[in-house]
XYZ file of C-alpha atoms in Angstrom:
696
model
C -27.845 -51.486 20.362
C -26.068 -49.080 18.045
C -22.527 -50.257 17.310
C -19.817 -47.624 17.654
C -16.250 -47.083 18.835
C -14.543 -44.534 21.067
C -11.046 -43.051 20.931
C -9.665 -43.629 24.427
C -6.063 -42.518 23.909
C -3.595 -41.788 21.138
C -3.129 -45.509 20.473
C -6.320 -47.158 21.771
C -9.875 -47.615 20.547
C -12.799 -49.361 22.218
C -15.220 -51.103 19.871
C -18.742 -51.748 21.176
C -19.774 -54.633 18.945
C -20.010 -58.415 19.116
C -18.587 -58.727 15.603
C -14.837 -59.010 15.034
C -13.172 -55.976 13.384
C -11.589 -56.778 10.006
C -10.172 -53.444 8.870
C -9.386 -50.055 10.463
C -9.286 -46.852 8.417
C -7.845 -43.657 9.922
C -8.493 -40.643 7.690
C -8.969 -43.116 4.825
C -5.685 -44.987 5.353
C -5.598 -48.677 6.307
C -3.944 -49.029 9.720
C -2.762 -52.241 11.452
C -4.087 -53.055 14.918
C -4.133 -55.715 17.641
C -7.347 -57.077 19.144
C -7.898 -57.563 22.878
C -11.344 -58.825 23.868
C -12.728 -57.461 27.117
C -15.961 -57.663 29.077
C -18.595 -56.293 26.739
C -16.250 -54.637 24.233
C -13.155 -55.064 22.060
C -9.961 -53.113 22.604
C -8.035 -52.141 19.471
C -4.373 -51.318 20.023
C -2.528 -49.320 17.342
C 1.217 -49.005 16.834
C 0.848 -46.137 14.352
C -0.256 -43.436 13.621
C -0.957 -41.577 16.846
C -4.634 -40.753 17.065
C -6.143 -37.359 17.829
C -9.762 -36.310 18.474
C -10.240 -34.947 14.969
C -9.416 -38.203 13.180
C -12.047 -39.726 10.959
C -12.033 -43.390 11.975
C -13.963 -46.175 10.284
C -13.930 -49.824 11.382
C -15.019 -52.532 8.940
C -16.465 -55.547 10.763
C -16.352 -59.189 9.673
C -19.978 -58.878 8.567
C -18.953 -55.913 6.337
C -20.793 -53.449 8.558
C -19.114 -50.061 9.001
C -18.702 -48.600 12.503
C -17.418 -45.099 13.311
C -15.301 -43.872 16.223
C -15.771 -40.790 18.389
C -13.307 -39.172 20.818
C -14.121 -39.866 24.478
C -11.336 -40.970 26.858
C -8.678 -39.097 24.883
C -10.504 -35.842 25.653
C -9.623 -36.172 29.340
C -6.040 -35.217 28.470
C -5.295 -31.633 29.508
C -4.536 -30.530 25.938
C -8.203 -30.926 25.064
C -9.691 -29.003 27.975
C -10.902 -25.484 27.182
C -11.038 -23.189 30.204
C -12.493 -19.943 28.831
C -16.104 -18.933 28.199
C -18.223 -20.643 25.581
C -21.345 -19.512 23.747
C -21.831 -16.292 21.778
C -20.366 -12.831 22.252
C -21.710 -9.699 20.595
C -20.327 -6.197 20.140
C -21.424 -3.312 17.948
C -19.932 -4.696 14.743
C -19.298 -8.423 15.259
C -20.834 -11.617 16.627
C -18.612 -14.533 17.647
C -19.535 -18.121 18.456
C -17.496 -20.568 20.507
C -18.452 -24.211 20.924
C -16.373 -27.047 22.356
C -16.862 -29.887 19.910
C -13.694 -31.888 19.188
C -14.180 -34.700 16.754
C -14.390 -35.497 13.053
C -16.717 -33.748 10.640
C -17.785 -30.128 10.308
C -19.996 -27.849 12.381
C -21.824 -24.810 11.029
C -23.693 -22.012 12.786
C -27.029 -21.387 11.117
C -28.528 -17.953 11.863
C -32.256 -17.247 11.519
C -34.771 -14.473 11.846
C -37.329 -15.234 14.554
C -39.999 -14.767 11.893
C -38.597 -17.594 9.754
C -36.943 -20.505 11.528
C -36.917 -22.663 8.407
C -34.527 -20.775 6.141
C -31.168 -19.624 7.578
C -29.928 -16.135 6.772
C -26.329 -17.236 7.338
C -24.490 -20.532 7.512
C -21.163 -19.881 9.213
C -18.332 -22.402 9.105
C -16.672 -23.084 12.452
C -12.907 -23.486 12.502
C -11.465 -26.121 14.879
C -8.720 -25.262 17.364
C -6.269 -27.782 18.908
C -8.100 -27.692 22.271
C -11.326 -28.878 20.682
C -12.800 -25.405 20.469
C -14.589 -24.438 17.246
C -15.050 -20.773 16.389
C -17.088 -18.772 13.906
C -17.766 -15.067 13.512
C -19.583 -12.569 11.329
C -19.018 -8.821 10.969
C -22.503 -7.955 12.135
C -24.359 -7.445 15.395
C -26.821 -10.360 15.416
C -28.740 -9.317 18.525
C -32.329 -10.518 18.209
C -31.542 -13.427 15.874
C -31.858 -17.137 16.539
C -29.217 -19.766 15.760
C -28.452 -23.451 15.932
C -25.534 -25.739 15.122
C -25.601 -27.980 12.072
C -23.322 -30.978 12.514
C -22.102 -32.928 9.477
C -20.385 -36.129 10.593
C -19.943 -39.542 8.998
C -22.653 -38.837 6.410
C -25.195 -37.779 9.039
C -26.707 -34.307 9.594
C -27.742 -33.253 13.103
C -29.095 -29.985 14.513
C -28.493 -28.673 18.011
C -29.140 -25.668 20.187
C -26.169 -24.143 22.028
C -25.940 -25.684 25.524
C -24.212 -22.536 26.825
C -26.724 -19.981 25.482
C -28.804 -18.102 28.124
C -31.783 -17.602 25.789
C -33.810 -20.038 23.717
C -36.841 -20.095 21.456
C -39.956 -22.006 22.425
C -39.282 -25.648 23.375
C -35.522 -25.152 23.148
C -35.093 -25.816 19.427
C -32.975 -22.749 18.695
C -30.748 -20.524 20.786
C -31.299 -16.782 20.777
C -28.805 -13.923 20.736
C -29.439 -11.176 23.246
C -27.671 -9.331 26.064
C -28.768 -10.339 29.558
C -27.993 -6.784 30.674
C -30.930 -5.558 28.598
C -33.495 -7.881 30.246
C -33.605 -6.620 33.810
C -36.464 -5.535 36.059
C -36.152 -2.093 37.609
C -33.712 -2.141 40.524
C -32.199 -5.503 39.530
C -28.603 -4.358 39.932
C -29.246 -3.663 43.623
C -31.031 -6.964 44.216
C -29.499 -9.178 46.867
C -30.698 -12.199 48.799
C -30.872 -12.275 52.603
C -27.614 -13.045 54.374
C -27.340 -16.514 55.901
C -24.999 -16.686 58.866
C -25.181 -20.470 59.124
C -27.109 -23.100 57.134
C -28.944 -24.238 60.290
C -30.659 -20.828 60.363
C -32.446 -21.703 57.121
C -36.005 -23.048 57.011
C -36.573 -24.580 53.592
C -39.929 -24.657 51.803
C -40.047 -26.893 48.715
C -42.586 -25.898 46.053
C -43.295 -26.459 42.356
C -43.908 -23.273 40.345
C -47.174 -24.532 38.864
C -48.492 -26.036 42.130
C -47.968 -22.668 43.821
C -50.766 -20.857 41.981
C -52.664 -23.270 39.727
C -55.590 -23.756 42.139
C -58.595 -21.445 41.973
C -58.135 -21.056 45.716
C -54.902 -19.117 45.135
C -56.680 -16.146 43.568
C -53.754 -15.503 41.235
C -53.928 -13.870 37.807
C -50.798 -15.810 36.802
C -52.141 -19.350 36.849
C -49.109 -21.650 37.194
C -46.642 -18.945 36.147
C -43.576 -17.171 37.512
C -45.744 -14.080 37.884
C -47.690 -15.578 40.785
C -44.603 -15.056 42.932
C -44.446 -11.312 42.312
C -47.956 -10.036 41.539
C -49.027 -7.260 43.884
C -52.519 -8.451 44.801
C -54.256 -11.813 45.026
C -58.009 -12.420 45.042
C -58.639 -15.720 46.863
C -62.216 -16.852 47.541
C -61.624 -16.887 51.297
C -60.051 -14.148 53.373
C -56.739 -15.963 53.770
C -53.221 -15.218 52.568
C -52.125 -17.172 49.493
C -49.049 -17.510 47.262
C -46.280 -15.085 48.248
C -48.289 -13.630 51.138
C -48.728 -17.165 52.450
C -44.965 -17.729 52.424
C -44.216 -14.561 54.342
C -47.018 -15.269 56.828
C -45.754 -18.813 57.364
C -42.290 -17.520 58.198
C -39.966 -19.782 56.200
C -36.594 -18.347 55.171
C -35.886 -20.019 51.802
C -38.085 -21.034 48.884
C -36.797 -24.219 47.264
C -38.123 -24.344 43.684
C -38.468 -27.652 41.886
C -36.456 -27.527 38.613
C -36.865 -24.344 36.596
C -34.018 -24.893 34.152
C -35.411 -25.732 30.711
C -36.865 -29.235 30.623
C -37.978 -31.294 27.692
C -41.007 -33.411 28.608
C -43.781 -30.942 27.835
C -44.851 -28.518 25.112
C -44.168 -25.069 26.555
C -47.179 -23.637 24.702
C -49.681 -26.123 26.132
C -50.790 -24.904 29.593
C -52.562 -28.190 30.329
C -49.335 -30.212 30.347
C -47.578 -30.840 33.643
C -44.257 -32.205 34.838
C -42.026 -31.736 37.855
C -39.102 -30.904 35.567
C -36.584 -33.622 36.425
C -35.926 -34.119 32.710
C -33.478 -31.323 31.872
C -32.454 -30.165 28.428
C -30.838 -26.702 28.498
C -29.245 -25.890 31.849
C -28.609 -22.161 31.294
C -32.211 -21.223 30.429
C -35.352 -20.834 32.584
C -38.263 -23.104 31.689
C -40.626 -21.457 29.196
C -43.904 -23.068 30.242
C -43.927 -20.922 33.410
C -43.556 -17.690 31.391
C -46.526 -15.675 30.153
C -45.139 -15.788 26.606
C -42.898 -18.813 25.945
C -42.454 -17.762 22.302
C -40.562 -14.617 23.295
C -37.061 -15.697 24.422
C -36.729 -12.650 26.681
C -39.938 -13.117 28.665
C -38.875 -16.167 30.679
C -35.624 -14.465 31.664
C -37.303 -11.224 32.749
C -40.095 -12.943 34.643
C -37.848 -15.332 36.500
C -35.610 -12.439 37.525
C -38.706 -10.627 38.797
C -39.614 -13.735 40.810
C -36.200 -13.792 42.472
C -36.231 -10.054 43.081
C -39.653 -10.144 44.730
C -38.726 -13.036 47.021
C -35.581 -11.180 48.020
C -37.626 -8.064 48.788
C -39.623 -10.251 51.172
C -36.364 -11.446 52.811
C -36.724 -14.912 51.297
C -33.759 -16.772 49.826
C -34.164 -18.683 46.558
C -32.875 -22.233 46.165
C -32.937 -23.999 42.793
C -33.422 -27.738 42.467
C -30.849 -28.685 39.815
C -30.612 -31.946 37.898
C -27.049 -32.609 36.727
C -27.149 -36.388 37.063
C -28.931 -37.075 33.740
C -30.748 -35.536 30.785
C -34.282 -36.181 29.542
C -32.916 -38.500 26.862
C -29.706 -38.879 24.875
C -30.972 -36.750 21.972
C -29.278 -33.678 23.421
C -26.769 -30.996 22.387
C -24.188 -32.917 24.433
C -24.582 -36.141 22.477
C -24.841 -34.360 19.132
C -21.778 -32.156 19.607
C -19.447 -34.660 21.312
C -20.997 -38.146 21.059
C -20.645 -40.367 24.163
C -18.272 -37.994 25.975
C -20.856 -36.416 28.268
C -22.398 -39.732 29.344
C -21.190 -42.725 31.313
C -21.204 -46.013 29.428
C -21.394 -49.623 30.507
C -18.699 -52.071 29.292
C -21.057 -53.132 26.507
C -21.613 -49.559 25.295
C -25.054 -48.910 26.768
C -25.732 -45.735 28.700
C -25.162 -46.263 32.409
C -28.451 -45.821 34.245
C -27.718 -44.969 37.866
C -30.310 -42.198 37.551
C -33.117 -44.584 36.632
C -33.882 -42.204 33.757
C -31.893 -43.883 30.989
C -28.530 -42.123 31.250
C -26.030 -40.360 33.521
C -23.824 -37.339 32.952
C -20.128 -38.186 33.353
C -19.361 -35.349 35.785
C -15.882 -36.730 36.491
C -14.793 -35.687 32.969
C -13.184 -32.229 32.785
C -15.506 -30.559 30.267
C -18.643 -32.046 31.816
C -17.553 -30.729 35.195
C -16.776 -27.366 33.599
C -20.277 -27.259 32.174
C -21.876 -27.961 35.557
C -19.765 -25.314 37.289
C -20.425 -22.769 34.522
C -24.180 -23.338 34.735
C -24.240 -22.970 38.533
C -22.177 -19.775 38.352
C -24.538 -18.466 35.677
C -27.524 -18.827 38.011
C -25.683 -17.075 40.846
C -24.277 -14.241 38.754
C -27.236 -13.619 36.452
C -30.173 -14.634 38.664
C -28.815 -13.963 42.187
C -29.645 -17.489 43.359
C -28.951 -18.210 47.035
C -28.555 -21.982 46.996
C -28.858 -25.254 45.119
C -30.446 -28.602 45.861
C -28.817 -31.407 43.835
C -30.991 -34.210 42.525
C -29.440 -37.687 42.978
C -26.296 -35.975 44.245
C -24.432 -39.257 44.801
C -24.071 -39.529 41.014
C -22.172 -36.247 40.764
C -19.327 -37.754 42.769
C -17.362 -36.557 45.760
C -14.625 -34.836 43.763
C -17.082 -32.885 41.622
C -19.217 -31.835 44.597
C -16.138 -30.690 46.512
C -15.052 -28.688 43.480
C -18.534 -27.174 43.185
C -18.391 -26.062 46.810
C -14.970 -24.442 46.426
C -15.875 -22.593 43.228
C -19.286 -21.341 44.332
C -18.018 -20.155 47.719
C -15.713 -17.792 45.816
C -18.785 -16.121 44.313
C -21.104 -16.277 47.317
C -19.713 -17.134 50.743
C -23.088 -18.049 52.228
C -24.294 -20.178 49.325
C -26.570 -22.969 50.567
C -25.756 -26.398 49.114
C -27.594 -29.654 49.784
C -28.916 -32.690 47.967
C -29.903 -36.326 47.797
C -27.031 -38.573 48.964
C -28.150 -41.522 46.856
C -28.545 -42.815 43.304
C -31.532 -44.575 41.775
C -29.571 -47.616 40.572
C -26.095 -49.015 39.870
C -23.642 -46.687 38.138
C -20.363 -47.058 36.269
C -19.029 -43.785 37.707
C -15.307 -43.679 38.452
C -15.505 -41.098 41.227
C -16.510 -41.886 44.822
C -20.320 -41.469 45.037
C -21.337 -38.502 47.187
C -23.435 -40.597 49.550
C -24.240 -40.290 53.250
C -21.034 -39.778 55.191
C -19.045 -38.375 52.276
C -20.295 -34.869 53.125
C -18.191 -34.840 56.301
C -15.725 -31.962 56.258
C -17.688 -30.056 53.608
C -20.362 -27.375 53.777
C -22.749 -29.517 51.752
C -25.797 -30.958 53.493
C -27.564 -34.223 52.726
C -31.177 -35.277 53.170
C -31.802 -37.393 56.256
C -34.010 -40.209 54.997
C -33.134 -42.136 58.192
C -35.182 -39.688 60.252
C -37.909 -39.489 57.593
C -38.450 -43.246 57.645
C -38.098 -43.489 61.424
C -40.854 -40.905 61.899
C -43.485 -42.222 59.488
C -42.305 -45.590 58.126
C -41.220 -46.291 54.561
C -42.566 -43.699 52.184
C -45.309 -45.464 50.220
C -46.301 -48.654 52.018
C -48.323 -49.530 55.122
C -45.310 -49.607 57.459
C -45.444 -47.371 60.524
C -42.972 -45.051 62.191
C -42.488 -43.466 65.592
C -45.410 -41.018 65.286
C -47.787 -43.783 64.178
C -46.898 -46.181 66.989
C -43.741 -48.040 65.915
C -41.619 -47.270 68.975
C -38.717 -49.476 67.897
C -37.726 -46.466 65.775
C -37.160 -44.282 68.869
C -33.374 -44.399 68.751
C -33.303 -43.435 65.045
C -35.494 -40.442 65.871
C -33.106 -39.427 68.651
C -30.196 -39.604 66.191
C -32.092 -37.201 63.958
C -32.770 -34.855 66.853
C -29.004 -34.480 67.376
C -28.411 -34.059 63.605
C -26.844 -37.521 63.179
C -23.580 -36.435 64.827
C -21.452 -38.796 66.968
C -23.367 -37.744 70.058
C -22.743 -40.867 72.120
C -21.898 -44.528 71.744
C -25.523 -45.435 71.092
C -26.440 -42.265 69.188
C -23.974 -41.940 66.336
C -24.991 -41.143 62.772
C -23.295 -40.114 59.534
C -22.483 -36.411 60.052
C -19.740 -34.514 61.787
C -21.607 -31.181 62.086
C -25.288 -30.134 62.181
C -25.072 -28.023 59.024
C -24.442 -31.235 57.046
C -27.993 -32.524 57.470
C -31.421 -31.615 56.085
C -34.170 -33.039 58.299
C -37.540 -33.694 56.664
C -40.547 -35.966 56.872
C -41.956 -35.531 53.351
C -41.051 -34.021 49.979
C -42.390 -33.864 46.419
C -41.593 -37.557 45.930
C -43.875 -40.239 47.371
C -47.079 -39.864 49.375
C -47.667 -36.586 51.164
C -47.331 -36.745 54.930
C -51.031 -36.998 55.689
C -51.616 -39.450 52.810
C -48.881 -41.724 54.179
C -50.486 -41.601 57.635
C -53.876 -42.383 56.113
C -52.349 -45.421 54.399
C -50.565 -46.865 57.428
C -53.240 -46.010 60.004
C -56.650 -46.626 58.407
C -58.008 -47.795 61.741
C -57.246 -44.513 63.519
C -59.662 -41.627 63.875
C -58.956 -38.655 61.616
C -58.119 -36.491 64.634
C -55.403 -38.943 65.667
C -53.924 -38.954 62.176
C -53.760 -35.162 62.201
C -51.983 -35.285 65.567
C -49.443 -37.734 64.093
C -48.705 -35.276 61.282
C -48.340 -32.436 63.784
C -45.985 -34.511 65.940
C -43.820 -35.446 62.944
C -43.374 -31.815 61.875
C -42.841 -30.766 65.492
C -39.923 -33.198 65.745
C -38.420 -31.808 62.524
C -38.551 -28.221 63.791
C -37.120 -29.041 67.223
C -34.238 -31.107 65.824
C -30.743 -29.813 65.190
C -29.697 -29.327 61.552
C -31.571 -27.721 58.649
C -35.376 -28.181 58.628
C -37.251 -28.748 55.370
C -40.998 -28.462 54.744
C -42.838 -29.857 51.726
C -45.243 -27.219 50.392
C -48.722 -27.733 51.751
C -47.678 -29.934 54.666
C -48.602 -27.021 56.898
C -52.233 -27.374 55.786
C -52.467 -31.190 55.463
C -51.890 -31.301 51.716
C -53.201 -34.401 50.005
C -52.538 -35.788 46.544
C -55.409 -38.243 46.860
C -52.983 -41.081 47.632
C -50.987 -40.510 44.412
C -47.408 -41.519 45.300
C -45.622 -40.411 42.124
C -47.376 -37.344 40.777
C -44.574 -36.076 38.515
C -46.941 -35.818 35.527
C -50.327 -36.176 37.206
C -51.513 -32.665 36.413
C -52.647 -29.765 38.522
C -55.803 -31.309 39.989
C -53.610 -33.764 41.908
C -50.645 -31.475 42.549
C -52.066 -28.000 43.147
C -51.932 -26.306 46.543
C -55.465 -25.927 47.878
C -55.167 -22.824 50.040
C -58.702 -23.263 51.370
C -57.255 -26.017 53.562
C -55.628 -23.241 55.605
C -59.137 -22.290 56.640
C -60.388 -25.847 57.056
C -57.377 -26.881 59.159
C -56.645 -23.492 60.690
C -55.552 -24.927 64.054
C -53.065 -27.242 62.374
C -51.723 -24.463 60.147
C -51.296 -22.075 63.063
C -49.476 -24.772 65.014
C -46.924 -25.309 62.229
C -46.552 -21.578 61.750
C -45.937 -21.240 65.487
C -43.253 -23.944 65.396
C -41.455 -21.988 62.682
C -41.636 -18.796 64.751
C -40.374 -20.696 67.801
C -37.390 -22.107 65.922
C -36.466 -18.663 64.594
C -36.834 -17.162 68.077
C -34.889 -19.751 70.056
C -31.270 -20.141 68.997
C -30.971 -23.348 71.038
C -32.849 -25.148 68.241
C -30.147 -23.937 65.830
C -26.875 -24.976 67.457
C -23.950 -24.400 65.119
C -21.574 -27.252 65.946
C -21.442 -30.806 67.205
C -19.523 -29.538 70.226
C -22.414 -27.233 71.116
C -24.956 -30.030 70.692
C -23.046 -32.337 73.036
C -22.707 -29.574 75.628
C -26.193 -28.060 75.449
C -28.579 -30.912 74.565
C -29.253 -33.657 77.113
C -31.770 -36.482 76.856
C -33.638 -37.394 80.007
C -33.513 -41.099 80.926
C -37.189 -41.816 80.319
C -37.936 -45.535 80.379
C -41.185 -45.380 78.475
C -41.494 -46.546 74.840
C -42.870 -43.777 72.642
C -41.715 -40.845 74.784
C -38.587 -38.793 74.000
C -37.592 -35.989 76.370
C -34.588 -33.678 76.140
C -33.336 -30.418 77.590
C -31.499 -27.570 75.921
C -29.440 -25.238 78.103
C -26.979 -22.512 77.134
C -26.503 -21.001 80.587
C -29.054 -18.266 79.948
C -32.140 -20.225 79.015
C -33.446 -23.760 79.346
C -35.870 -25.399 76.941
C -37.759 -28.573 77.772
C -38.979 -30.689 74.826
C -41.054 -33.848 75.093
C -42.382 -35.823 72.117
C -45.102 -38.265 73.118
C -46.147 -40.736 70.411
C -48.238 -42.850 72.794
C -52.015 -42.658 73.089
C -51.858 -41.823 76.795
C -51.087 -38.613 78.636
C -47.648 -38.632 80.253
C -46.042 -36.598 83.027
C -42.422 -35.585 83.435
C -41.302 -34.773 86.995
C -38.601 -32.307 88.067
C -36.836 -31.825 91.360
C -36.706 -28.089 90.733
C -39.621 -25.930 91.785
C -38.748 -23.379 89.121
C -41.554 -22.071 86.995
C -41.683 -23.115 83.325
C -43.546 -21.216 80.618
C -45.247 -23.783 78.396
C -45.258 -22.516 74.794
C -46.461 -25.677 73.037
C -48.845 -28.319 74.315
C -51.562 -30.583 72.927
C -50.917 -29.462 69.296
C -51.335 -25.808 70.247
C -48.669 -23.136 70.458
C -48.318 -19.641 71.880
C -44.891 -18.081 72.211
C -46.197 -15.785 74.968
C -47.102 -18.887 76.962
C -50.073 -21.226 77.181
C -49.653 -21.802 80.897
C -47.044 -21.826 83.651
C -46.052 -25.073 85.362
C -43.536 -26.242 87.967
C -42.319 -29.674 89.090
C -44.623 -31.664 86.793
C -44.974 -31.056 83.069
C -47.787 -32.909 81.279
C -47.408 -34.269 77.753
C -50.669 -35.008 75.991
C -51.170 -38.044 73.691
C -49.535 -37.938 70.251
C -48.140 -34.442 70.698
C -45.181 -32.359 71.805
C -44.795 -30.234 74.890
C -42.255 -27.413 74.803
C -41.516 -25.253 77.825
C -39.017 -22.451 78.420
C -37.432 -20.822 81.444
C -34.514 -18.611 82.248
C -31.732 -20.338 84.152
C -32.179 -19.960 87.855
C -35.941 -19.961 87.374
C -36.134 -16.348 86.194
């Protein structure tokens, strides 16, 4: 482990070393101190002088090793928080640079021509301000030039891109100076996403940019690129709709894109490389590997804006999967500019690893939180984004997530916010983790892994769930159907309102739905496994809350039993659109469920009060059968989910006529048949019937 120290306050240092400190030098002067040993570190208490973030501090250890100190805890004091914009600003005759980088040493802005990124044209000295801001300027319009920061500190030279810059060169090595106003598709200023009256009206479709069009079955000219979302004509081998036409035909309302902010695990110029993108580097910049020309800093911006614009023209909202819980590694602009401030540490000085990826961003710290908020606002203001899904959201903390909600609602009242209410491992975070239950009273939704696991069993093993014959999970499924609200004494979950929950049965992580069913039910016929998948998705789309569909689930997507395909390449991850043709009945059933949910407002109740009043379970004493009624005084909807292998019948006293719209894994909103008194429910399937109150 690297030995270092942090400035925690004006009179306190923390030394991360097992060796005893012998001498302390502050700006070259020998300073007395007291030692207090703690768990994993050594606390140094000073009586004089008062420390500030710009002090050069050197600690001489008993073994004669020299250790340097960096400002961390002291920067949480309000005097060192900078509230205005950071990055570059250009006018006709001047270019200014602002970077928040309190600490010892000097920082220079090196300016380059794009044609020569080895020899700087300028090296501008930044001048530190009391708040920690450093500024530099030149009397010239530097539009079209690249730049980076050169940091000289404690005898070490580091180079960094600008974390606030909206443009970058290939692979994020240099930032690029340009005006976002000059990189707009025609009609961009009038672009606007579809209005969302309530989050429960959304139907989310999660897809990776490369998966969307990398298969030959897609018939796209823009193999794995942003352009596949907005090209005018596709040429698939079969006469089926693919790519954007597939999305509009399917009927979802929002496209949830796996991370598209610049990530660091692949070479942007190598089209054979693949990654999901949960390894972020620059949070203000679109990923270059999805652009047709990653070497041109403007191309990725223009093409991603065109993607958003085209989806909006098709009445589809755009949700970005954002990763603010960690960075790809610690060799980042954050660590170079303000060492150890942006990351949580353990008592021994290691990076806290609640993300499971080697580090965590310390979002409870003022300037880290500012960065997150600034980045999110940037995507709303400059890319017209309609919502965000937060990776490992528990690690962002309750206070930060509440602040995010308040700030983003000021910009976009109907912004859609949801995320994972868990961490990957233990964390040293000081804030309350934003885990299940903490979303109560907010407009932030959390993924319902309780329902996911109850429906199909644990994600990657041979365990079974309700749809595959494990009927002990029935009550957990019923909790999901009522959106995990406090519905009754026996059905009480972790939400207060339905818009706080995202119901799903599969996502990019883990085995796909059909692969999981293959694994846990190898003894079943293929037809039965397909019916299990149909039943699982049927339960999702007839449950209260926000439904979520993993791309390809509607056509039995397989990843050949690969449970963690984050870097497995396109042959494993691509969407094979030919499966729409092969499994046309299944696809049309899922499409019909989506149409049914959009048509019937009773599947989209807006409050827990409404759910308690309008949704009633029938007292069916048969394991594997769940039956409930929805009634708003104008219409009644009967829903029965039968996970058993036998046909079942539900009897009614009323002789009223019911229009059956879904039965035996088939669906027709105009009605499959009309039934009274007895409604059949076929094996491993759902039956849904509708009638006007009074039998009309």
